[in-house]
C-alpha angles and dihedrals in degrees: 000000000000119000120188110221138157103275090215111039113208092238091063102042126103135045126309113283114267120239090256093046093113093054091046091052092050092050092047093049092048090053090049091049093051091048091049092052091048090051090047093056095039102041110006139251116324102256097141112088094231093047092046090048091056092054094044092048090049089051092053090049091050092047093050099028092143093064123094120265092249087069091054092045089057087063091057091045092054097038106042092076088050092051092047090051091050092048090049090048092053092048095046092054088068090067096046096100093048089204094300125131107265125235112262115136096063090054090053090049091049093052092047091048095048100038107014091100088069100034102048093257095307127120110260092249094061092042092052094047091048090056102035112020115098132163089248120068114250132192093265089056089055091048091048092052092052092047091049092050091049089070089072097052113021097073093047093043092051089050091051092053090050091050090055095046107032122003092190092060089043089058091049090049092050093049091056095042092049092050091049092051092047093049091050093048093050089052092051089058096043097041114020107193131182127224126238095266090056091049090052092050089053097047099255094112136025116261116317121183119214099222108155094122102033092100091079089073089073088067094044087245101134090157096044092092097043095120091040093051091045089051090053091052094048096039124103108266092205099057094097103113113100107020103231089182091070092033091058092047093052092042094057092047095048093047092058099031096090092054094048128087112256094239087069095049096091090054093049094045090050089069098068089042090053089048090051092052091047096051096044095043094047094051096247099117145011121235090249088061089054095049092049089048090054090049089053090055091054090047090050095054091045098047098041092044091052091046091052092050090048091051093050092047091049091054094046098044098072092054092046096047100039113121115251119264107250092211091053092048091050092051092053097040094101093058093072133243096287094060092040090053100042102037115058111219121231119194091232091055097051110110112240094215125034 
């Protein structure tokens, strides 16, 4: 079986670490951390794919600052297409509704049907805000804002770690992530759907507050979410089905779950559950959006996994079914049937003179 891989994985390039490599790494990461905080206060959190890519790339350079620049340039070579695809994905979502009225009422009916038995007939968003939303910011609002922000960096950061450690797994990760984004984007065009806050603004629900970034007020960082808030204003309000926020969270967890000790599974699985609570509580998604997003994750692993196995089988089949070379068989005829059967002949290995 032949597998095409990068003959020199990024994680293994460069000279042997110097004796002071640990100190150099610490200093570089401290500088990166200070610069990140300065950018946070001055510009906002990195929620744009290109902006997040710059910070992640800078972090990989700081972490492996002793490596040659050609190693760091490989990161840009591999990641710029990914960033361009993400930027195109974000822009294309804005055209998903095509000016049509989005679907909303059926989502409300679905949430009431599935969860109304526990919420008094209300959609979960309204029930949660009735019980938890207050004019003052509480600790759960702060937690929700951090969880919401993590959507913009966790998937990319996990991919960066994979790129540094195992480029083969990074490629498998990217194939699945790309398929998941594409499936979500196609659905946005075929079935534009509005979130709870939009339904409330248009009289389909009672009042719903959009509160996913209000937790920053607890830190006095009213400008910390500038990019995030701007992204919410400019984003497509009808890209709610499926919820790729929860889909990304579950995708990252499931990708690493098999390589993680089982005692850590509850902690990992708590992340997509926390993302679900955040999105439903903050008025960004219905529960039906979340469930469909989870279904898309399962579909992604199934389809991409089957496609990978088909591709490997397709590459191996010609070599396995190719007719034997008569010249090669003639050259090995004197070795007897056992050798001819157990030792595959390669033309380059056939002795010219017996």
